Short mmCIF file of C-alpha atoms and ligand atoms in Angstrom, two decimals:
data_model
loop_
_atom_site.label_atom_id
_atom_site.label_comp_id
_atom_site.label_asym_id
_atom_site.label_seq_id
_atom_site.Cartn_x
_atom_site.Cartn_y
_atom_site.Cartn_z
CA MET A 26 0.00 0.00 0.00
CA ALA A 27 1.41 3.38 -1.01
CA LYS A 28 2.27 5.98 1.60
CA TYR A 29 3.87 9.41 1.79
CA LYS A 30 7.10 10.05 3.64
CA ILE A 31 7.51 13.70 4.49
CA GLU A 32 10.50 15.35 6.12
CA GLY A 33 9.05 18.59 7.44
CA GLY A 34 10.66 21.98 7.61
CA SER A 35 11.22 22.93 3.96
CA ARG A 36 9.84 26.33 3.01
CA LEU A 37 7.57 26.01 -0.04
CA SER A 38 8.07 28.42 -2.89
CA GLY A 39 7.06 28.43 -6.54
CA GLU A 40 4.00 28.11 -8.73
CA ILE A 41 1.56 25.39 -9.70
CA LYS A 42 -1.36 25.04 -12.06
CA ILE A 43 -4.60 23.96 -10.42
CA HIS A 44 -6.40 21.01 -11.99
CA GLY A 45 -10.06 20.79 -12.91
CA ALA A 46 -12.63 20.50 -10.13
CA LYS A 47 -13.43 16.98 -8.94
CA ASN A 48 -16.86 18.07 -7.76
CA SER A 49 -17.64 19.53 -11.19
CA VAL A 50 -16.37 16.79 -13.40
CA LEU A 51 -18.26 14.00 -11.58
CA PRO A 52 -21.82 15.34 -12.11
CA ILE A 53 -20.83 16.49 -15.60
CA LEU A 54 -19.69 12.96 -16.45
CA ALA A 55 -23.07 11.72 -15.23
CA ALA A 56 -24.77 14.40 -17.36
CA THR A 57 -23.01 13.15 -20.50
CA LEU A 58 -25.46 10.23 -20.45
CA LEU A 59 -28.12 12.67 -21.64
CA THR A 60 -26.09 14.02 -24.56
CA LYS A 61 -25.46 12.63 -28.02
CA GLU A 62 -21.72 12.89 -27.48
CA SER A 63 -19.49 14.87 -25.10
CA THR A 64 -15.92 16.02 -24.96
CA ILE A 65 -14.89 17.24 -21.51
CA HIS A 66 -11.71 19.25 -21.17
CA ASN A 67 -9.67 19.98 -18.04
CA CYS A 68 -10.58 16.65 -16.43
CA PRO A 69 -8.35 15.91 -13.45
CA ASP A 70 -6.59 12.54 -13.28
CA LEU A 71 -8.18 11.27 -10.06
CA THR A 72 -9.35 7.86 -8.91
CA ASP A 73 -12.90 9.24 -8.50
CA VAL A 74 -12.86 10.28 -12.17
CA VAL A 75 -11.65 6.80 -13.15
CA ALA A 76 -14.51 5.35 -11.06
CA ALA A 77 -17.06 7.60 -12.82
CA CYS A 78 -15.69 6.50 -16.21
CA ASN A 79 -15.97 2.86 -15.11
CA ILE A 80 -19.66 3.45 -14.37
CA LEU A 81 -20.17 5.03 -17.81
CA ARG A 82 -18.35 2.12 -19.46
CA TYR A 83 -20.45 -0.40 -17.54
CA LEU A 84 -23.60 1.35 -18.74
CA GLY A 85 -22.40 0.92 -22.32
CA CYS A 86 -20.74 4.26 -23.18
CA ALA A 87 -17.70 4.38 -25.40
CA ILE A 88 -14.99 6.37 -23.61
CA ASP A 89 -11.74 7.71 -24.91
CA THR A 90 -9.36 9.46 -22.54
CA GLN A 91 -6.46 11.58 -23.70
CA ASP A 92 -4.44 13.72 -21.29
CA GLU A 93 -7.02 16.02 -19.68
CA ASP A 94 -9.78 15.28 -22.19
CA ILE A 95 -12.48 12.65 -21.92
CA HIS A 96 -14.65 11.84 -24.93
CA ILE A 97 -17.90 10.02 -24.20
CA VAL A 98 -20.35 8.51 -26.67
CA PRO A 99 -23.42 7.22 -24.82
CA GLU A 100 -25.10 5.92 -27.96
CA GLU A 101 -26.64 2.62 -26.90
CA LEU A 102 -26.87 1.89 -23.20
CA SER A 103 -26.62 -1.78 -22.38
CA CYS A 104 -28.17 -1.48 -18.91
CA CYS A 105 -29.66 0.98 -16.44
CA ASP A 106 -28.18 -0.27 -13.19
CA ILE A 107 -25.00 0.34 -11.21
CA PRO A 108 -23.74 -2.72 -9.35
CA ASP A 109 -22.70 -2.48 -5.73
CA GLY A 110 -18.96 -2.73 -6.43
CA LEU A 111 -19.00 0.30 -8.75
CA MET A 112 -21.26 2.30 -6.42
CA ARG A 113 -18.84 1.74 -3.56
CA GLU A 114 -15.79 2.79 -5.60
CA MET A 115 -16.99 6.37 -5.37
CA ARG A 116 -19.13 7.89 -2.62
CA SER A 117 -20.73 10.40 -4.96
CA SER A 118 -21.90 7.83 -7.53
CA VAL A 119 -25.46 8.59 -6.42
CA VAL A 120 -25.35 11.58 -8.79
CA PHE A 121 -25.71 9.08 -11.64
CA LEU A 122 -29.21 8.27 -10.43
CA GLY A 123 -30.95 11.33 -11.91
CA ALA A 124 -29.13 10.97 -15.22
CA ILE A 125 -29.85 7.24 -15.61
CA ILE A 126 -33.54 7.77 -14.81
CA ALA A 127 -33.76 10.62 -17.33
CA ARG A 128 -32.06 8.50 -19.98
CA CYS A 129 -33.71 5.11 -19.35
CA GLY A 130 -36.93 5.86 -17.47
CA LYS A 131 -35.69 3.51 -14.76
CA ALA A 132 -32.63 2.78 -12.65
CA ARG A 133 -31.33 0.24 -10.19
CA VAL A 134 -28.48 1.28 -7.93
CA SER A 135 -27.19 -0.05 -4.64
CA LEU A 136 -27.77 2.16 -1.63
CA PRO A 137 -24.71 4.26 -0.87
CA GLY A 138 -23.50 3.10 2.55
CA GLY A 139 -22.35 5.26 5.44
CA CYS A 140 -19.11 7.05 4.71
CA GLU A 141 -16.08 8.52 6.37
CA LEU A 142 -17.92 11.81 7.02
CA GLY A 143 -20.66 10.09 8.99
CA PRO A 144 -23.99 8.88 7.63
CA ARG A 145 -24.66 10.46 4.27
CA PRO A 146 -28.41 10.22 3.74
CA ILE A 147 -29.98 10.66 0.30
CA ASP A 148 -33.53 11.33 1.45
CA LEU A 149 -33.57 14.73 -0.29
CA HIS A 150 -32.42 13.16 -3.57
CA LEU A 151 -35.16 10.54 -3.40
CA SER A 152 -38.05 12.76 -2.29
CA SER A 153 -37.17 15.26 -5.05
CA LEU A 154 -37.03 12.57 -7.72
CA GLU A 155 -40.42 11.32 -6.51
CA LYS A 156 -41.83 14.82 -7.07
CA LEU A 157 -40.67 14.55 -10.68
CA GLY A 158 -42.62 11.31 -11.13
CA VAL A 159 -40.15 8.62 -10.10
CA VAL A 160 -41.41 5.67 -8.08
CA ILE A 161 -38.75 4.32 -5.75
CA ALA A 162 -38.70 1.03 -3.90
CA GLU A 163 -35.98 -0.50 -1.75
CA ASP A 164 -35.03 -4.09 -2.42
CA HIS A 165 -32.22 -5.87 -0.54
CA GLY A 166 -29.97 -2.82 -0.38
CA TYR A 167 -30.84 -1.69 -3.89
CA LEU A 168 -33.00 1.22 -5.00
CA GLU A 169 -35.42 0.23 -7.73
CA CYS A 170 -36.54 3.36 -9.56
CA SER A 171 -39.15 3.48 -12.27
CA VAL A 172 -41.14 6.13 -14.08
CA PRO A 173 -44.65 4.73 -14.65
CA ASP A 174 -45.79 7.69 -16.74
CA LYS A 175 -43.14 10.25 -17.66
CA LEU A 176 -40.87 12.64 -15.82
CA ARG A 177 -42.75 15.89 -15.24
CA GLY A 178 -41.45 19.23 -13.99
CA ALA A 179 -42.26 20.14 -10.39
CA ASN A 180 -41.80 22.79 -7.74
CA ILE A 181 -39.20 21.49 -5.32
CA LEU A 182 -38.15 23.12 -2.07
CA LEU A 183 -34.99 21.72 -0.57
CA PRO A 184 -35.01 22.04 3.24
CA PHE A 185 -31.19 22.04 3.07
CA PRO A 186 -29.22 23.14 -0.02
CA SER A 187 -27.72 19.71 -0.72
CA VAL A 188 -25.19 19.77 -3.55
CA GLY A 189 -25.85 16.21 -4.70
CA ALA A 190 -29.66 16.52 -4.47
CA THR A 191 -29.59 19.76 -6.49
CA GLU A 192 -27.51 18.02 -9.16
CA ASN A 193 -29.77 14.98 -9.31
CA ILE A 194 -32.85 17.19 -9.73
CA MET A 195 -31.14 19.19 -12.50
CA LEU A 196 -30.21 16.00 -14.32
CA ALA A 197 -33.65 14.43 -14.03
CA ALA A 198 -35.51 17.65 -14.84
CA CYS A 199 -33.68 18.97 -17.87
CA THR A 200 -35.38 16.55 -20.27
CA ALA A 201 -38.62 16.18 -18.24
CA GLU A 202 -41.92 17.47 -19.54
CA GLY A 203 -42.63 21.02 -18.37
CA ASP A 204 -40.92 23.32 -15.92
CA THR A 205 -39.09 22.62 -12.69
CA VAL A 206 -38.17 25.15 -10.04
CA ILE A 207 -35.66 24.29 -7.30
CA HIS A 208 -36.06 26.57 -4.32
CA ASN A 209 -33.16 26.79 -1.87
CA PRO A 210 -30.78 24.80 -4.11
CA ALA A 211 -27.07 24.53 -3.48
CA ARG A 212 -25.21 27.52 -4.93
CA GLU A 213 -21.74 26.02 -5.16
CA PRO A 214 -19.75 27.03 -8.29
CA GLU A 215 -19.92 23.37 -9.36
CA ILE A 216 -23.73 23.72 -9.66
CA GLU A 217 -23.30 26.65 -12.02
CA ASP A 218 -20.74 24.62 -13.95
CA LEU A 219 -23.22 21.76 -14.37
CA ALA A 220 -25.89 24.25 -15.50
CA ASN A 221 -23.45 25.72 -18.04
CA PHE A 222 -22.61 22.26 -19.35
CA LEU A 223 -26.29 21.31 -19.68
CA ASN A 224 -27.13 24.61 -21.38
CA LYS A 225 -24.26 24.21 -23.83
CA ALA A 226 -25.81 20.85 -24.73
CA GLY A 227 -29.20 22.51 -25.36
CA ALA A 228 -30.87 22.40 -21.93
CA LYS A 229 -32.73 25.40 -20.53
CA VAL A 230 -31.44 25.95 -17.01
CA THR A 231 -31.49 29.41 -15.43
CA ILE A 232 -30.06 30.31 -12.04
CA ARG A 233 -31.94 33.33 -10.71
CA GLU A 234 -30.41 36.13 -8.60
CA ASN A 235 -32.06 34.70 -5.48
CA GLY A 236 -30.37 31.36 -6.24
CA SER A 237 -33.49 29.47 -7.33
CA ILE A 238 -32.96 27.26 -10.35
CA TYR A 239 -35.49 27.24 -13.21
CA ILE A 240 -35.42 24.36 -15.63
CA SER A 241 -37.56 24.22 -18.71
CA GLY A 242 -37.62 20.65 -20.01
CA VAL A 243 -36.30 20.03 -23.53
CA GLN A 244 -36.67 16.97 -25.79
CA GLY A 245 -33.04 15.88 -25.58
CA LEU A 246 -29.48 17.14 -25.38
CA THR A 247 -27.09 17.49 -28.30
CA ALA A 248 -23.36 16.91 -28.73
CA VAL A 249 -21.23 19.18 -26.54
CA GLU A 250 -17.67 20.19 -25.81
CA TYR A 251 -16.98 21.70 -22.39
CA SER A 252 -14.14 22.61 -20.04
CA VAL A 253 -14.66 22.20 -16.28
CA ILE A 254 -13.81 24.93 -13.78
CA PRO A 255 -10.66 24.80 -11.63
CA ASP A 256 -10.73 22.99 -8.29
CA ARG A 257 -11.16 25.64 -5.58
CA ILE A 258 -10.59 23.09 -2.80
CA ALA A 259 -7.30 21.83 -4.24
CA ALA A 260 -6.32 25.50 -4.59
CA ALA A 261 -7.22 26.22 -0.96
CA THR A 262 -5.20 23.19 0.15
CA TYR A 263 -2.05 24.34 -1.67
CA LEU A 264 -2.44 27.80 -0.09
CA CYS A 265 -2.56 26.18 3.36
CA CYS A 266 0.49 24.05 2.51
CA ALA A 267 2.52 27.10 1.49
CA ALA A 268 1.29 29.10 4.48
CA ILE A 269 2.18 26.48 7.09
CA THR A 270 5.79 26.42 5.89
CA GLY A 271 6.08 30.22 5.98
CA GLY A 272 6.41 30.06 2.22
CA GLU A 273 4.90 31.57 -0.88
CA VAL A 274 3.04 30.17 -3.83
CA LEU A 275 1.50 31.38 -7.06
CA LEU A 276 -1.53 29.36 -8.11
CA LYS A 277 -2.36 29.52 -11.80
CA SER A 278 -5.67 28.58 -13.44
CA VAL A 279 -7.97 29.41 -10.57
CA VAL A 280 -11.18 31.43 -10.29
CA PRO A 281 -10.39 33.64 -7.28
CA GLU A 282 -14.05 34.63 -6.92
CA HIS A 283 -14.87 31.02 -5.98
CA MET A 284 -12.51 31.34 -3.01
CA ASN A 285 -13.85 34.56 -1.52
CA ALA A 286 -14.76 32.89 1.78
CA ILE A 287 -11.31 31.32 2.10
CA PHE A 288 -9.04 34.36 1.64
CA PRO A 289 -10.24 36.28 4.75
CA MET A 290 -9.46 33.24 6.92
CA LEU A 291 -5.94 32.98 5.50
CA GLU A 292 -5.48 36.73 5.97
CA GLU A 293 -6.61 36.46 9.59
CA ALA A 294 -3.96 33.75 9.96
CA GLY A 295 -1.38 36.31 8.83
CA CYS A 296 -1.03 35.48 5.13
CA ALA A 297 -0.73 38.14 2.45
CA VAL A 298 -3.06 37.13 -0.38
CA MET A 299 -3.06 38.82 -3.78
CA VAL A 300 -5.52 37.87 -6.47
CA ASP A 301 -5.42 38.49 -10.18
CA GLN A 302 -7.91 37.52 -12.86
CA ASP A 303 -7.08 33.80 -12.85
CA SER A 304 -4.29 33.47 -10.32
CA VAL A 305 -3.68 33.80 -6.59
CA PHE A 306 -0.43 34.61 -4.84
CA LEU A 307 0.07 33.90 -1.14
CA ARG A 308 3.00 34.79 1.07
CA MET A 309 3.37 33.95 4.75
CA THR A 310 5.99 35.16 7.15
CA GLY A 311 6.45 33.88 10.68
CA ARG A 312 4.09 31.73 12.69
CA PRO A 313 0.41 31.73 11.75
CA LYS A 314 -1.99 33.65 13.95
CA ALA A 315 -5.10 32.13 15.46
CA ILE A 316 -8.35 32.41 13.52
CA LYS A 317 -11.14 33.46 15.87
CA LEU A 318 -13.98 31.51 14.27
CA VAL A 319 -14.24 29.31 11.19
CA ARG A 320 -17.82 28.26 10.47
CA THR A 321 -18.38 25.90 7.57
CA MET A 322 -21.49 26.83 5.59
CA PRO A 323 -23.08 26.11 2.22
CA TYR A 324 -21.58 28.29 -0.55
CA PRO A 325 -20.90 31.23 -0.52
CA GLY A 326 -19.90 30.43 3.07
CA PHE A 327 -16.62 28.81 4.09
CA PRO A 328 -16.48 25.34 2.47
CA THR A 329 -16.48 22.27 4.68
CA ASP A 330 -13.93 20.70 2.32
CA ALA A 331 -11.35 23.37 3.22
CA GLN A 332 -11.91 23.03 6.97
CA SER A 333 -9.31 20.35 7.62
CA PRO A 334 -6.33 21.81 5.68
CA LEU A 335 -6.98 25.17 7.36
CA MET A 336 -7.14 23.46 10.74
CA ALA A 337 -3.64 22.08 10.13
CA LEU A 338 -2.45 25.69 9.85
CA SER A 339 -4.17 26.62 13.13
CA CYS A 340 -2.31 23.77 14.88
CA ILE A 341 0.88 25.88 14.96
CA ALA A 342 -0.81 29.27 15.43
CA THR A 343 0.10 31.73 18.18
CA GLY A 344 -3.25 31.33 19.93
CA THR A 345 -6.51 29.44 19.98
CA SER A 346 -8.77 29.00 16.94
CA VAL A 347 -12.35 27.79 16.96
CA TYR A 348 -13.94 25.71 14.20
CA VAL A 349 -17.66 24.97 13.85
CA GLU A 350 -18.57 22.26 11.33
CA ASN A 351 -22.12 22.87 10.14
CA ILE A 352 -22.31 20.61 7.09
CA PHE A 353 -21.20 17.10 8.07
CA GLU A 354 -21.68 15.33 11.38
CA SER A 355 -18.35 13.65 11.60
CA ARG A 356 -15.72 15.71 9.92
CA TYR A 357 -13.00 15.95 12.56
CA LYS A 358 -11.46 12.50 12.20
CA HIS A 359 -8.17 14.06 11.15
CA ALA A 360 -7.91 15.72 14.59
CA ALA A 361 -6.93 12.48 16.33
CA GLU A 362 -4.20 11.92 13.74
CA LEU A 363 -2.96 15.51 14.03
CA ALA A 364 -2.74 14.94 17.79
CA ARG A 365 -0.06 12.31 17.10
CA MET A 366 2.11 15.19 15.88
CA GLY A 367 1.50 17.11 19.08
CA ALA A 368 -1.49 19.18 17.94
CA ARG A 369 -3.88 20.24 20.71
CA ILE A 370 -7.43 19.93 19.44
CA ASN A 371 -10.50 19.53 21.62
CA ILE A 372 -13.69 18.39 19.94
CA GLU A 373 -17.14 18.84 21.38
CA GLY A 374 -19.83 17.89 18.87
CA ARG A 375 -19.61 20.27 15.94
CA VAL A 376 -16.99 22.48 17.62
CA ALA A 377 -13.24 22.03 17.53
CA VAL A 378 -10.99 24.21 19.65
CA VAL A 379 -7.45 24.31 18.33
CA GLU A 380 -4.82 25.56 20.71
CA GLY A 381 -1.74 26.42 18.66
CA VAL A 382 1.58 24.83 19.65
CA GLU A 383 5.02 26.08 18.69
CA THR A 384 6.16 22.88 17.01
CA LEU A 385 4.60 19.75 15.57
CA HIS A 386 6.64 16.55 15.52
CA GLY A 387 6.78 14.03 12.71
CA ALA A 388 4.56 10.99 13.29
CA THR A 389 3.00 7.98 11.62
CA MET A 390 -0.55 8.79 10.60
CA VAL A 391 -3.46 7.25 8.74
CA CYS A 392 -5.64 9.17 6.26
CA THR A 393 -9.23 8.87 7.38
CA ASP A 394 -10.80 10.72 4.45
CA LEU A 395 -9.88 12.81 1.43
CA ARG A 396 -9.62 16.32 2.92
CA GLY A 397 -8.57 15.04 6.33
CA GLY A 398 -5.71 13.25 4.57
CA ALA A 399 -4.70 16.49 2.88
CA ALA A 400 -4.64 18.12 6.32
CA LEU A 401 -2.17 15.50 7.60
CA VAL A 402 0.14 16.23 4.68
CA THR A 403 -0.22 19.97 5.30
CA ALA A 404 0.75 19.58 8.96
CA ALA A 405 3.60 17.17 8.19
CA LEU A 406 5.18 19.78 5.89
CA ALA A 407 5.77 21.99 8.93
CA ALA A 408 6.58 19.28 11.49
CA GLU A 409 10.02 18.62 12.89
CA GLY A 410 11.33 15.33 11.53
CA MET A 411 9.84 12.57 9.43
CA SER A 412 6.16 11.72 9.05
CA GLU A 413 4.67 8.69 7.37
CA ILE A 414 1.14 8.95 6.08
CA THR A 415 -0.67 5.79 5.02
CA HIS A 416 -3.99 5.09 3.24
CA ILE A 417 -3.21 7.86 0.77
CA SER A 418 -5.72 6.37 -1.69
CA HIS A 419 -8.15 8.76 0.02
CA ILE A 420 -6.00 11.71 -1.09
CA GLU A 421 -5.70 10.39 -4.63
CA ARG A 422 -9.47 10.56 -4.97
CA GLY A 423 -9.25 14.34 -5.08
CA TYR A 424 -5.71 15.64 -5.65
CA GLN A 425 -3.85 14.99 -8.88
CA ASP A 426 -0.07 14.60 -8.42
CA PHE A 427 -0.27 15.95 -4.85
CA ASP A 428 3.20 14.72 -3.91
CA LYS A 429 4.78 15.82 -7.19
CA ASN A 430 3.26 19.31 -6.98
CA LEU A 431 4.42 19.75 -3.39
CA ALA A 432 7.89 18.44 -4.28
CA SER A 433 8.05 20.94 -7.15
CA LEU A 434 7.47 23.69 -4.56
CA GLY A 435 10.39 22.38 -2.51
CA ALA A 436 8.67 19.98 -0.11
CA ASN A 437 10.61 16.94 0.99
CA ILE A 438 7.92 14.38 0.14
CA VAL A 439 8.12 10.98 -1.52
CA LYS A 440 5.50 8.39 -2.33
CA VAL A 441 6.72 4.90 -1.49
C1 UD1 B 1 -20.80 17.57 -2.01
C2 UD1 B 1 -19.34 17.48 -2.34
C3 UD1 B 1 -18.50 17.39 -1.08
C4 UD1 B 1 -18.84 18.54 -0.15
C5 UD1 B 1 -20.35 18.66 0.07
C6 UD1 B 1 -20.74 19.89 0.86
C7 UD1 B 1 -19.34 16.37 -4.47
C8 UD1 B 1 -18.98 15.16 -5.26
N1 UD1 B 1 -19.11 16.31 -3.16
O1 UD1 B 1 -21.16 16.37 -1.33
O2 UD1 B 1 -17.13 17.43 -1.45
O3 UD1 B 1 -18.20 18.35 1.07
O4 UD1 B 1 -21.03 18.71 -1.19
O5 UD1 B 1 -20.29 21.04 0.22
O6 UD1 B 1 -19.74 17.36 -5.02
N2 UD1 B 1 -27.98 15.57 3.30
C9 UD1 B 1 -29.13 14.99 3.78
N3 UD1 B 1 -29.97 14.38 2.90
C10 UD1 B 1 -29.70 14.32 1.56
C11 UD1 B 1 -28.52 14.93 1.08
C12 UD1 B 1 -27.68 15.55 1.97
O7 UD1 B 1 -29.39 15.01 4.98
O8 UD1 B 1 -30.51 13.75 0.81
C13 UD1 B 1 -27.03 16.21 4.25
C14 UD1 B 1 -25.70 15.49 4.29
O9 UD1 B 1 -25.73 14.40 5.18
C15 UD1 B 1 -24.77 16.55 4.76
C16 UD1 B 1 -25.36 17.81 4.10
O10 UD1 B 1 -26.69 17.50 3.76
O11 UD1 B 1 -24.82 16.68 6.15
C17 UD1 B 1 -24.61 18.26 2.87
O12 UD1 B 1 -24.60 17.25 1.92
P1 UD1 B 1 -24.54 17.54 0.35
O13 UD1 B 1 -24.55 19.00 0.10
O14 UD1 B 1 -25.57 16.71 -0.30
O15 UD1 B 1 -23.10 16.97 0.00
P2 UD1 B 1 -22.69 15.99 -1.14
O16 UD1 B 1 -23.43 16.32 -2.39
O17 UD1 B 1 -22.72 14.60 -0.63
#
C-alpha cells in the first residue's frame, strides 16, 4: 500500500497550475449520459474520475481518454443499473441516479453506505425525484426506480441546499416534460458549472439572482464540448500548505471569486493574499496567527472541504482558533491523527478548539478521508522530523499529483 514520507521543515516556494474541479467533473460525467456525445476538457486525473468513467463504461458508453480530455459517446446503453462494487468505488456515484432515470426511465443502484464523514443520507435526492414522477422502492440494499408515466417538472423546495440533491434534480428535470423550479438549491460554483454544461448541450437551465434554479424541459441534449472549472478546494489546500511552511506560492488557473470565503481566513492567519484575474499569490511570514472563528457553511460560506487543511495551519498558530462544522456530522477524524504530531485539538460535537503549539513533531498517521488526509500532509510539511502517512488512496481521490506538486514547490515528500 502506497504511503507518503515527508521530512518537514522545507519552506515552499514556486508556482503550480490547479487542476479541474473533482466536484464539477463527476456530475458532468453523469450528465453526459443525456447528450449525443461529449468532450470534456480539463478533467483531473483522479481515482474518482476513473470510477465515474468505469460506471459510464459499464452502462455501455464508449470512452476515450487523452491527457485532460475525456470523450464520451453514450449511444446505446446496455443497462440501467450500477452494481454495488462500482457504487462503492466512489461515494458520490449517487449523482448518476438522476441521469440514468432521465435517460432510461428507470434505474437500479445499490444504496450508498455510510461514509467517512458520517452517515450520508440521500432522502432529499429521493423525495425530489419522486416529485418529478419517479417511483422508488428499496429491495435488498438496492433502490429500484421506475417512471410509470413520464418525468414531469415540479416545484421542489430543498429544506437544506444539498449539492448532490440539487444536481440529481437538475439531471432528471432537464429533459422532463414542463418546468421545474428548485427553491433553496445549493449555490456552489460546481452547480453553475453543471448548469453551463447542460445549457451548452441545449438544456434550458437558469439560475436566478435569489439562487433558485429554473429548468424548462427540452426533448433531448445534443453533442457538446466543455471545459470544467478549476478545483477551488485543491487551490485552498495548496495555499494552506505554502502558508504552514512560511512560504509563498502562485496558483495559476484558478477562479479567485470562488474562493472569496477562504481568503479572509488565510489573511486572519497572517497570510498576504493577492488575487489576479485567474491566479492567486500567497506569502506567509512567521508563525500563523489564530483564527477566531471558522464556520463551515453552504456556498458562498466557508467550504467544509477546506476546513481540515486550514485546521492544520491553526495547529501551529500563536493562539486558539475555533472551528464549527455545520455541514457534516463527523468531519473531525483528522484531529486524532494531528494529535499524534502534538497538535492540541478539543472536539465537542460540531466544535473544535485548536490551541496552537510552537512545534509539531513528525509521526506515523493514517488518512481517514480525502480532505482530512490532505490536512495531515499539510501539517507534516511543517513538522520537525519525518512523518509517514498511510492510506493515501483517500487523497488520490481528489488531488492529482499531490506529492509531485508539493515536491516541485520544494517539499521533501516521496510516495513509497
Ligand atoms: C458535495 C461534495 C463534497 C462537499 C459537500 C458539501 C461532491 C462530489 N461532493 O457532497 O465534497 O463536502 O457537497 O459542500 O460534489 N444531506 C441529507 N440528505 C440528503 C442529502 C444531503 O441530509 O438527501 C445532508 C448530508 O448528510 C450533509 C449535508 O446534507 O450533512 C450536505 O450534503 P450535500 O450538500 O448533499 O453533500 P454531497 O453532495 O454529498
